[in-house]
Short mmCIF file of C-alpha atoms and ligand atoms in Angstrom, two decimals:
data_model
loop_
_atom_site.label_atom_id
_atom_site.label_comp_id
_atom_site.label_asym_id
_atom_site.label_seq_id
_atom_site.Cartn_x
_atom_site.Cartn_y
_atom_site.Cartn_z
CA MET A 1 128.35 72.81 120.06
CA LYS A 2 125.67 75.40 120.91
CA LYS A 3 123.21 75.84 118.04
CA ILE A 4 122.75 79.32 116.57
CA HIS A 5 119.13 80.36 116.02
CA SER A 6 117.61 83.11 113.94
CA LEU A 7 116.82 86.27 115.91
CA THR A 8 113.43 86.76 117.57
CA GLY A 9 110.80 87.94 115.08
CA MET A 10 112.99 87.13 112.04
CA ILE A 11 111.96 84.20 109.88
CA ASP A 12 113.61 82.19 107.07
CA LEU A 13 111.64 81.78 103.86
CA ILE A 14 112.39 78.57 102.00
CA SER A 15 110.51 77.32 98.93
CA ASN A 16 108.21 74.39 99.59
CA LYS A 17 110.20 72.46 96.96
CA VAL A 18 112.96 72.42 99.57
CA SER A 19 111.05 72.38 102.84
CA LYS A 20 107.38 71.95 103.68
CA ASP A 21 107.05 75.70 104.14
CA ASP A 22 103.78 76.71 102.49
CA ILE A 23 103.83 80.33 103.58
CA ALA A 24 107.26 80.91 101.94
CA SER A 25 105.99 79.65 98.57
CA LYS A 26 102.87 81.76 98.94
CA ILE A 27 105.09 84.77 99.67
CA PHE A 28 107.28 84.18 96.55
CA TYR A 29 104.18 83.69 94.43
CA THR A 30 102.51 86.81 95.88
CA GLU A 31 105.66 88.84 95.16
CA ASN A 32 105.54 87.74 91.50
CA VAL A 33 101.88 88.64 91.23
CA LEU A 34 102.60 92.08 92.71
CA LYS A 35 105.56 92.68 90.36
CA ASN A 36 103.36 91.79 87.37
CA ILE A 37 100.56 94.05 88.56
CA PHE A 38 102.99 96.98 89.10
CA GLU A 39 104.49 96.42 85.62
CA SER A 40 100.96 96.28 84.16
CA TYR A 41 100.56 99.87 85.39
CA SER A 42 103.90 100.72 83.77
CA ILE A 43 105.47 101.47 87.17
CA SER A 44 109.30 101.32 87.35
CA GLU A 45 111.31 99.49 90.00
CA ILE A 46 113.52 101.21 92.56
CA ARG A 47 115.83 99.55 95.11
CA THR A 48 117.26 101.55 97.95
CA PRO A 49 119.70 100.38 100.66
CA GLY A 50 118.51 98.64 103.81
CA LEU A 51 120.60 101.00 105.96
CA GLU A 52 120.06 104.74 106.06
CA ASP A 53 121.09 107.78 108.13
CA THR A 54 118.90 107.69 111.29
CA ASP A 55 117.87 111.33 110.72
CA LEU A 56 116.06 110.33 107.51
CA PHE A 57 113.38 108.46 109.49
CA LYS A 58 113.27 110.98 112.35
CA ARG A 59 112.52 113.75 109.86
CA SER A 60 110.02 111.79 107.73
CA VAL A 61 108.20 109.06 109.66
CA GLY A 62 108.40 111.50 112.58
CA ASP A 63 109.61 111.77 116.17
CA ASN A 64 106.03 111.27 117.44
CA SER A 65 105.42 107.95 115.71
CA ASP A 66 105.75 104.59 117.47
CA ILE A 67 108.08 103.52 114.67
CA VAL A 68 110.68 106.20 115.49
CA ASN A 69 109.96 106.36 119.21
CA LYS A 70 110.19 102.68 120.05
CA GLU A 71 110.83 100.50 117.04
CA LEU A 72 113.94 101.67 115.17
CA TYR A 73 116.85 99.30 114.75
CA SER A 74 119.52 101.99 115.16
CA PHE A 75 123.27 101.47 115.64
CA PHE A 76 126.46 103.47 115.64
CA ASP A 77 128.79 102.40 112.86
CA LYS A 78 132.58 102.29 113.22
CA ASN A 79 132.68 106.02 112.53
CA ASP A 80 130.20 106.72 115.36
CA LYS A 81 127.51 107.68 112.85
CA SER A 82 123.95 106.74 113.80
CA ILE A 83 122.51 104.46 111.13
CA THR A 84 119.15 102.65 110.99
CA LEU A 85 117.74 99.58 109.28
CA ARG A 86 114.86 101.04 107.26
CA PRO A 87 111.47 100.56 108.96
CA GLU A 88 109.64 101.51 105.72
CA GLY A 89 110.43 102.43 102.10
CA THR A 90 108.86 105.83 101.38
CA ALA A 91 111.50 108.00 103.09
CA SER A 92 114.32 106.21 101.25
CA VAL A 93 112.58 106.62 97.87
CA ILE A 94 112.22 110.38 98.40
CA ARG A 95 115.80 110.67 99.68
CA SER A 96 116.98 108.90 96.54
CA ILE A 97 114.90 111.08 94.18
CA ILE A 98 116.26 114.24 95.82
CA GLU A 99 119.82 112.94 95.76
CA LYS A 100 119.56 112.09 92.06
CA LYS A 101 118.12 115.59 91.41
CA ILE A 102 115.05 114.17 89.70
CA ASP A 103 112.58 115.62 92.20
CA SER A 104 111.16 118.09 89.68
CA GLU A 105 109.98 115.28 87.39
CA SER A 106 107.05 112.90 87.87
CA HIS A 107 107.68 109.21 88.57
CA LYS A 108 105.78 106.01 89.27
CA LEU A 109 107.98 103.68 91.31
CA TRP A 110 107.63 100.32 93.04
CA TYR A 111 109.88 98.50 95.46
CA LEU A 112 109.95 95.25 97.33
CA GLY A 113 112.22 94.20 100.15
CA PRO A 114 112.79 93.66 103.85
CA MET A 115 111.98 96.28 106.49
CA TRP A 116 112.82 96.19 110.20
CA ARG A 117 110.80 97.30 113.22
CA TYR A 118 111.62 96.34 116.81
CA GLU A 119 108.04 95.30 117.65
CA ARG A 120 106.72 92.68 120.03
CA PRO A 121 106.46 89.66 117.69
CA GLN A 122 103.06 88.00 117.33
CA LYS A 123 100.96 86.44 114.54
CA GLY A 124 101.47 88.59 111.43
CA ARG A 125 103.91 90.90 113.18
CA TYR A 126 107.64 90.35 112.69
CA ARG A 127 110.80 92.30 113.41
CA GLN A 128 111.97 91.68 109.86
CA PHE A 129 109.14 91.62 107.34
CA ASN A 130 108.78 92.26 103.62
CA GLN A 131 106.98 95.17 102.04
CA ALA A 132 106.05 95.91 98.45
CA GLY A 133 105.35 99.58 97.89
CA VAL A 134 104.27 101.98 95.17
CA GLU A 135 105.04 105.71 95.17
CA ILE A 136 103.40 107.98 92.58
CA LEU A 137 105.42 111.19 92.58
CA GLY A 138 104.72 114.57 91.01
CA TYR A 139 100.94 114.30 90.62
CA PRO A 140 98.55 116.46 92.68
CA GLU A 141 95.40 115.09 94.31
CA GLY A 142 93.03 113.53 91.76
CA LEU A 143 93.80 110.88 89.20
CA ALA A 144 96.81 109.56 91.15
CA GLU A 145 94.45 108.66 94.05
CA ILE A 146 92.28 106.78 91.58
CA GLU A 147 95.33 104.96 90.17
CA ILE A 148 96.44 103.86 93.67
CA VAL A 149 92.98 102.52 94.51
CA SER A 150 92.80 100.86 91.08
CA ILE A 151 96.09 99.05 91.90
CA ILE A 152 94.69 97.94 95.26
CA CYS A 153 91.49 96.62 93.64
CA SER A 154 93.58 94.77 91.02
CA ILE A 155 95.65 93.12 93.77
CA MET A 156 92.53 92.08 95.69
CA LYS A 157 90.96 90.66 92.54
CA LYS A 158 94.07 88.83 91.27
CA LEU A 159 94.81 87.20 94.61
CA LYS A 160 91.11 86.61 95.31
CA ILE A 161 91.19 88.40 98.64
CA ASP A 162 87.72 88.31 100.19
CA ASP A 163 86.52 89.45 103.58
CA SER A 164 88.45 92.64 103.07
CA VAL A 165 87.57 96.31 103.53
CA LEU A 166 89.47 99.26 102.15
CA LYS A 167 89.02 102.04 104.70
CA ILE A 168 89.56 105.52 103.31
CA ASN A 169 89.71 108.97 104.90
CA HIS A 170 90.94 112.48 104.19
CA LEU A 171 93.10 114.38 106.68
CA GLY A 172 92.10 117.69 105.10
CA ASP A 173 93.84 120.26 102.94
CA LYS A 174 96.29 122.64 104.65
CA LYS A 175 93.56 125.09 105.77
CA SER A 176 91.09 122.56 107.15
CA LYS A 177 93.84 120.51 108.80
CA GLN A 178 95.11 123.64 110.56
CA GLU A 179 91.59 124.61 111.69
CA PHE A 180 90.91 121.07 112.93
CA CYS A 181 94.21 120.91 114.84
CA ILE A 182 93.46 124.25 116.55
CA ALA A 183 89.96 123.04 117.53
CA LEU A 184 91.39 119.75 118.81
CA GLU A 185 94.08 121.56 120.82
CA ASN A 186 91.53 123.96 122.32
CA PHE A 187 89.35 121.00 123.28
CA LEU A 188 92.20 118.89 124.74
CA LYS A 189 94.34 121.54 126.50
CA PRO A 190 91.96 121.90 129.51
CA LEU A 191 91.98 118.06 129.78
CA ALA A 192 95.77 117.78 129.48
CA THR A 193 96.18 116.38 133.02
CA LYS A 194 94.15 113.31 131.96
CA LEU A 195 96.52 112.51 129.06
CA ASP A 196 99.55 110.24 129.39
CA GLU A 197 103.03 111.51 128.55
CA ARG A 198 102.99 110.17 124.96
CA ASP A 199 99.63 111.74 124.13
CA LEU A 200 100.68 115.02 125.71
CA GLN A 201 103.76 114.99 123.52
CA ARG A 202 101.58 114.27 120.48
CA LEU A 203 99.23 117.11 121.45
CA ASN A 204 102.16 119.53 121.55
CA ASN A 205 103.94 118.31 118.41
CA ASN A 206 101.29 116.96 116.00
CA PRO A 207 97.77 116.97 117.51
CA LEU A 208 96.35 114.88 114.65
CA ARG A 209 98.44 111.90 115.78
CA ILE A 210 96.58 111.83 119.10
CA LEU A 211 93.62 110.29 117.22
CA ASP A 212 95.81 107.18 116.84
CA SER A 213 96.30 106.87 120.62
CA LYS A 214 95.82 103.34 122.00
CA ASN A 215 95.18 104.68 125.54
CA PRO A 216 91.51 103.88 126.44
CA GLU A 217 91.30 107.06 128.62
CA THR A 218 92.34 109.22 125.65
CA GLN A 219 89.97 107.35 123.34
CA LYS A 220 87.12 108.07 125.78
CA ILE A 221 88.01 111.77 125.86
CA LEU A 222 88.18 111.83 122.05
CA ASN A 223 84.55 110.64 121.77
CA ASP A 224 83.43 114.21 122.52
CA ALA A 225 86.27 115.94 120.64
CA PRO A 226 85.77 117.86 117.36
CA LYS A 227 85.63 115.51 114.35
CA ILE A 228 87.79 115.76 111.22
CA LYS A 229 84.85 115.36 108.88
CA ASP A 230 83.25 118.60 110.16
CA PHE A 231 86.31 120.53 108.98
CA LEU A 232 86.86 118.91 105.57
CA SER A 233 86.37 121.03 102.46
CA ASN A 234 83.87 119.92 99.82
CA GLU A 235 86.79 119.00 97.53
CA SER A 236 88.20 116.60 100.15
CA LEU A 237 84.78 115.01 100.78
CA ASP A 238 84.19 114.80 97.01
CA ILE A 239 87.41 112.88 96.38
CA LEU A 240 86.36 110.29 98.99
CA ASP A 241 82.94 109.94 97.36
CA LEU A 242 84.50 109.77 93.88
CA ILE A 243 86.86 106.96 94.90
CA LYS A 244 84.11 105.04 96.67
CA SER A 245 81.69 105.35 93.74
CA THR A 246 84.34 104.62 91.07
CA PHE A 247 85.36 101.31 92.64
CA SER A 248 82.37 100.23 94.74
CA ASP A 249 81.61 97.46 92.20
CA GLU A 250 85.18 96.15 92.57
CA CYS A 251 85.98 96.18 96.25
CA ASN A 252 84.44 96.89 99.58
CA ILE A 253 85.31 100.55 100.31
CA GLU A 254 84.31 102.29 103.54
CA ILE A 255 84.78 105.95 104.39
CA ASP A 256 86.13 105.95 107.96
CA HIS A 257 86.66 109.44 109.38
CA ASN A 258 88.50 107.98 112.39
CA LEU A 259 91.25 106.52 110.24
CA VAL A 260 94.60 108.16 110.93
CA ARG A 261 97.95 106.62 110.06
CA GLY A 262 100.88 105.79 112.31
CA LEU A 263 103.38 107.87 110.32
CA ASP A 264 103.68 111.67 110.51
CA TYR A 265 104.11 112.57 106.84
CA TYR A 266 100.52 112.19 105.56
CA THR A 267 98.71 115.27 104.28
CA GLY A 268 95.42 114.32 102.56
CA PHE A 269 93.82 111.10 101.35
CA VAL A 270 94.75 108.10 103.54
CA PHE A 271 93.70 104.45 103.50
CA GLU A 272 94.22 101.00 105.00
CA ALA A 273 93.02 97.60 103.78
CA VAL A 274 92.02 95.24 106.56
CA SER A 275 90.81 91.64 106.63
CA SER A 276 89.01 89.86 109.43
CA ASN A 277 90.96 86.70 108.47
CA LEU A 278 94.21 88.19 109.78
CA GLY A 279 93.50 88.38 113.52
CA ALA A 280 94.68 91.29 115.67
CA GLN A 281 97.17 92.62 113.05
CA ASP A 282 94.41 93.04 110.48
CA ALA A 283 95.91 95.69 108.13
CA TYR A 284 97.67 94.19 105.11
CA LEU A 285 98.32 97.47 103.31
CA GLY A 286 98.23 101.16 104.00
CA GLY A 287 99.25 104.50 102.61
CA GLY A 288 98.16 107.93 101.53
CA ARG A 289 99.15 111.32 100.19
CA TYR A 290 102.27 113.03 101.54
CA ASP A 291 102.69 116.26 99.59
CA ASP A 292 105.18 117.96 101.97
CA LEU A 293 107.75 115.21 102.49
CA CYS A 294 110.05 116.02 99.58
CA LEU A 295 110.29 119.68 100.63
CA GLU A 296 110.81 118.67 104.28
CA LEU A 297 113.71 116.41 103.29
CA GLY A 298 115.41 119.26 101.43
CA GLY A 299 114.03 118.65 97.93
CA LYS A 300 111.61 120.49 95.68
CA GLU A 301 107.89 120.84 96.25
CA MET A 302 106.57 117.52 94.94
CA PRO A 303 103.03 116.18 95.47
CA ALA A 304 103.12 112.46 96.19
CA ILE A 305 100.96 109.50 97.10
CA GLY A 306 101.88 105.92 97.86
CA MET A 307 101.13 102.69 99.63
CA ALA A 308 102.92 99.70 101.10
CA ILE A 309 101.78 96.13 101.41
CA GLY A 310 102.82 93.73 104.18
CA ILE A 311 103.80 90.74 102.03
CA GLU A 312 103.53 88.13 104.81
CA ARG A 313 100.01 89.30 105.68
CA LEU A 314 98.86 89.57 102.05
CA ALA A 315 100.36 86.15 101.19
CA SER A 316 98.49 84.51 104.04
CA LEU A 317 95.23 85.74 102.43
CA ALA A 318 96.18 85.10 98.78
CA LYS A 319 94.71 82.46 96.43
CA THR A 320 95.85 82.59 92.59
CA LEU A 321 98.15 83.94 89.66
CA ASP A 322 98.99 84.63 85.90
CA LYS A 323 101.15 86.86 83.63
CA PRO A 324 100.40 90.05 81.57
CA LYS A 325 102.27 90.81 78.29
CA THR A 326 101.16 93.29 75.57
CA LEU A 327 101.45 96.99 76.53
CA VAL A 328 98.51 99.23 75.67
CA SER A 329 98.76 102.97 76.32
CA LEU A 330 95.46 104.62 77.22
CA ILE A 331 95.45 108.31 76.36
CA ILE A 332 92.75 110.55 77.83
CA ILE A 333 92.67 113.83 75.90
CA SER A 334 90.27 115.89 77.98
CA SER A 335 90.86 116.46 81.70
CA ASN A 336 87.15 116.68 82.71
CA ILE A 337 86.45 113.09 81.58
CA GLU A 338 89.46 111.54 83.29
CA PRO A 339 87.76 109.50 86.06
CA LYS A 340 85.21 108.02 83.63
CA ALA A 341 87.85 107.22 81.01
CA TYR A 342 90.07 105.84 83.76
CA LYS A 343 87.30 103.49 84.82
CA ILE A 344 87.24 102.12 81.26
CA ALA A 345 90.96 101.30 81.56
CA HIS A 346 90.28 99.68 84.89
CA LYS A 347 87.58 97.46 83.32
CA LEU A 348 89.79 96.56 80.32
CA ARG A 349 92.54 95.37 82.67
CA SER A 350 90.17 92.82 84.12
CA ILE A 351 89.36 91.38 80.66
CA SER A 352 92.78 89.93 79.87
CA ASP A 353 95.67 88.84 82.04
CA SER A 354 98.07 89.17 79.12
CA ILE A 355 97.95 92.92 78.56
CA ASN A 356 99.46 95.80 80.49
CA ILE A 357 97.57 99.08 80.36
CA ASP A 358 99.39 102.33 81.05
CA VAL A 359 97.12 105.29 81.67
CA GLN A 360 99.19 108.42 81.20
CA LEU A 361 98.40 110.64 84.18
CA SER A 362 100.11 113.84 83.02
CA ASN A 363 98.43 116.79 81.29
CA GLY A 364 100.63 116.61 78.15
CA SER A 365 99.43 116.93 74.55
CA LEU A 366 98.23 113.97 72.49
CA LYS A 367 101.50 114.19 70.57
CA SER A 368 103.67 113.97 73.70
CA LYS A 369 101.57 111.11 75.07
CA LEU A 370 101.92 109.20 71.80
CA ARG A 371 105.66 109.86 71.90
CA ARG A 372 105.79 108.30 75.37
CA ALA A 373 103.67 105.33 74.28
CA ASN A 374 106.12 104.71 71.41
CA LYS A 375 109.10 105.09 73.73
CA ASP A 376 107.59 102.50 76.08
CA ASN A 377 107.05 100.12 73.13
CA ALA A 378 103.30 100.07 73.54
CA ALA A 379 101.63 97.90 70.91
CA TYR A 380 98.53 100.11 70.74
CA ALA A 381 97.37 103.52 71.88
CA LEU A 382 93.71 103.71 72.91
CA ILE A 383 92.60 107.33 72.67
CA ILE A 384 89.53 108.68 74.48
CA GLY A 385 88.28 112.26 74.30
CA GLU A 386 84.93 113.87 75.08
CA HIS A 387 83.49 112.88 71.69
CA GLU A 388 84.51 109.23 72.17
CA LEU A 389 82.99 109.14 75.65
CA GLU A 390 79.73 110.61 74.32
CA THR A 391 79.56 108.17 71.39
CA GLU A 392 80.89 105.26 73.53
CA THR A 393 83.80 104.67 71.18
CA VAL A 394 87.59 104.43 71.42
CA ILE A 395 90.23 105.31 68.82
CA ILE A 396 92.72 102.47 68.38
CA LYS A 397 96.11 103.38 66.99
CA PRO A 398 98.48 100.48 66.27
CA LEU A 399 102.01 101.60 67.20
CA LEU A 400 104.24 98.68 66.25
CA ASP A 401 103.02 98.20 62.68
CA GLN A 402 103.61 101.44 60.67
CA ASN A 403 101.31 100.25 57.84
CA SER A 404 98.23 99.69 60.00
CA GLU A 405 95.63 102.45 60.02
CA GLN A 406 93.95 103.72 63.18
CA THR A 407 90.34 102.56 63.68
CA VAL A 408 87.37 103.53 65.80
CA MET A 409 85.66 100.86 67.89
CA SER A 410 82.62 100.82 70.15
CA PHE A 411 83.08 100.10 73.89
CA LEU A 412 81.55 96.66 73.32
CA ASP A 413 83.93 95.75 70.49
CA ILE A 414 86.96 97.00 72.39
CA GLU A 415 86.42 94.26 74.97
CA SER A 416 86.73 91.50 72.36
CA PHE A 417 89.67 93.36 70.78
CA ILE A 418 91.50 93.30 74.14
CA LYS A 419 90.76 89.58 74.47
CA GLU A 420 92.13 89.04 70.95
CA ILE A 421 95.44 90.87 71.49
CA GLY A 422 95.89 89.53 75.05
P1 LIG B 501 102.64 101.04 107.25
O1 LIG B 501 101.17 101.08 107.46
O2 LIG B 501 103.49 101.37 108.41
O3 LIG B 501 102.92 102.04 106.05
O4 LIG B 501 103.06 99.62 106.69
C1 LIG B 501 102.43 99.04 105.58
C2 LIG B 501 102.10 97.59 105.84
O5 LIG B 501 103.30 96.88 106.24
C3 LIG B 501 101.13 97.33 106.98
O6 LIG B 501 99.79 97.50 106.55
C4 LIG B 501 101.45 95.89 107.33
O7 LIG B 501 100.74 95.01 106.47
C5 LIG B 501 102.93 95.77 107.05
N1 LIG B 501 103.68 95.77 108.33
C6 LIG B 501 104.02 96.84 109.08
N2 LIG B 501 104.70 96.44 110.18
C7 LIG B 501 104.79 95.09 110.12
C8 LIG B 501 105.38 94.08 110.96
N3 LIG B 501 106.05 94.37 112.07
N4 LIG B 501 105.28 92.77 110.56
C9 LIG B 501 104.61 92.43 109.43
N5 LIG B 501 104.05 93.35 108.59
C10 LIG B 501 104.13 94.65 108.93
C11 LIG B 501 104.16 102.30 105.55
O8 LIG B 501 105.13 101.63 105.79
C12 LIG B 501 104.17 103.46 104.58
N6 LIG B 501 105.54 103.61 104.06
C13 LIG B 501 103.18 103.21 103.45
C14 LIG B 501 103.24 104.30 102.42
C15 LIG B 501 103.89 104.24 101.21
N7 LIG B 501 102.67 105.49 102.52
C16 LIG B 501 102.94 106.20 101.42
N8 LIG B 501 103.71 105.46 100.64
#
């Protein structure tokens, strides 16, 4: 009888206890590490269906992207409705949030599961692959960017990923993006006859996407084109510098003003982590801010930022693992010290593998933050305000034991305290 094979670009993953498949075991192990890291940031899980209405991806990932143009697995179901195997997770998460009418609240969500893109299979590029993603919803540009990069640095550190660069860029706020697009259009329109059909379409629909063109002719033309960085506001440039300086001791971060992403929904800060150990498909994670997507999909105005990791690619680079346990809630009570206080949380996370640290990103009062810490069953609240930062101290409030008094500890002592409770 004729044997039935798996489809091109679709692989089976079987534990190496069953078959000598090392990459599968590395993938399962990497998934566990990622789940633990996401939980350590107090991020909640979301699972959305593999199949969605085709329009969801056309309206989010965008008609101009390769994903929608060439790579969608779309079918007509028995009711003649066009449905698509999801090529990515962000659009589905936002669809779900809107559908559940929780798009006016803030959320931190993670997901993990298979995605499908009809690509030409090669090393590190499959037609069915697994992604783990994080979406931080409801927070404007600022601390949420720092949290995303903190998560990325934690992943790199935990899995001992070396030879890796996190490339970051900013696509501009609304005003600068508009001005840049007009300048780019004015520059390219007289040269339109030299552009291929795809790039011409990009120029007409979303000029920014032309920067991602793989056509060498277009790339040559773009050498003399206006540059994004000349249009960026000081705020946009500052956020790039802030991220680079906050984490430069943790991971290799490069500002790359040529970085644009292959999906249409990005609006501000964007990034990609690449490793020279991966070969031609060198990006193992990517993401950015997409403040307009919720509104564009029929929901409320909701600032958002997120990232997705290609599990197969990350697993092929990964090296080790362990488990976090005790939840500590870090409460920053003055907005102008947030990045510095955040960096303290980032350092504390690296001290013990057995604690989870939740930095509350909202602007709420101390009381409301303590209420949330109690609701989440945090064992301790660490409270940092301007006075604490000046005196290099932290207030420690035990939350599980009603009889314990709060204490004040120096930055140095807090490190041994974290080791003790971890
Ligand atoms: P993306 O850059 O299209 O972003 O995909 C993220 C990662 O998925 C890539 O960096 C790569 O590692 C992996 N990946 C993509 N295609 C394949 C493939 N054919 N085979 C193996 N791995 C692949 C997104 O999907 C956005 N949703 C990220 C995001 C989340 N932006 C905001 N929130």
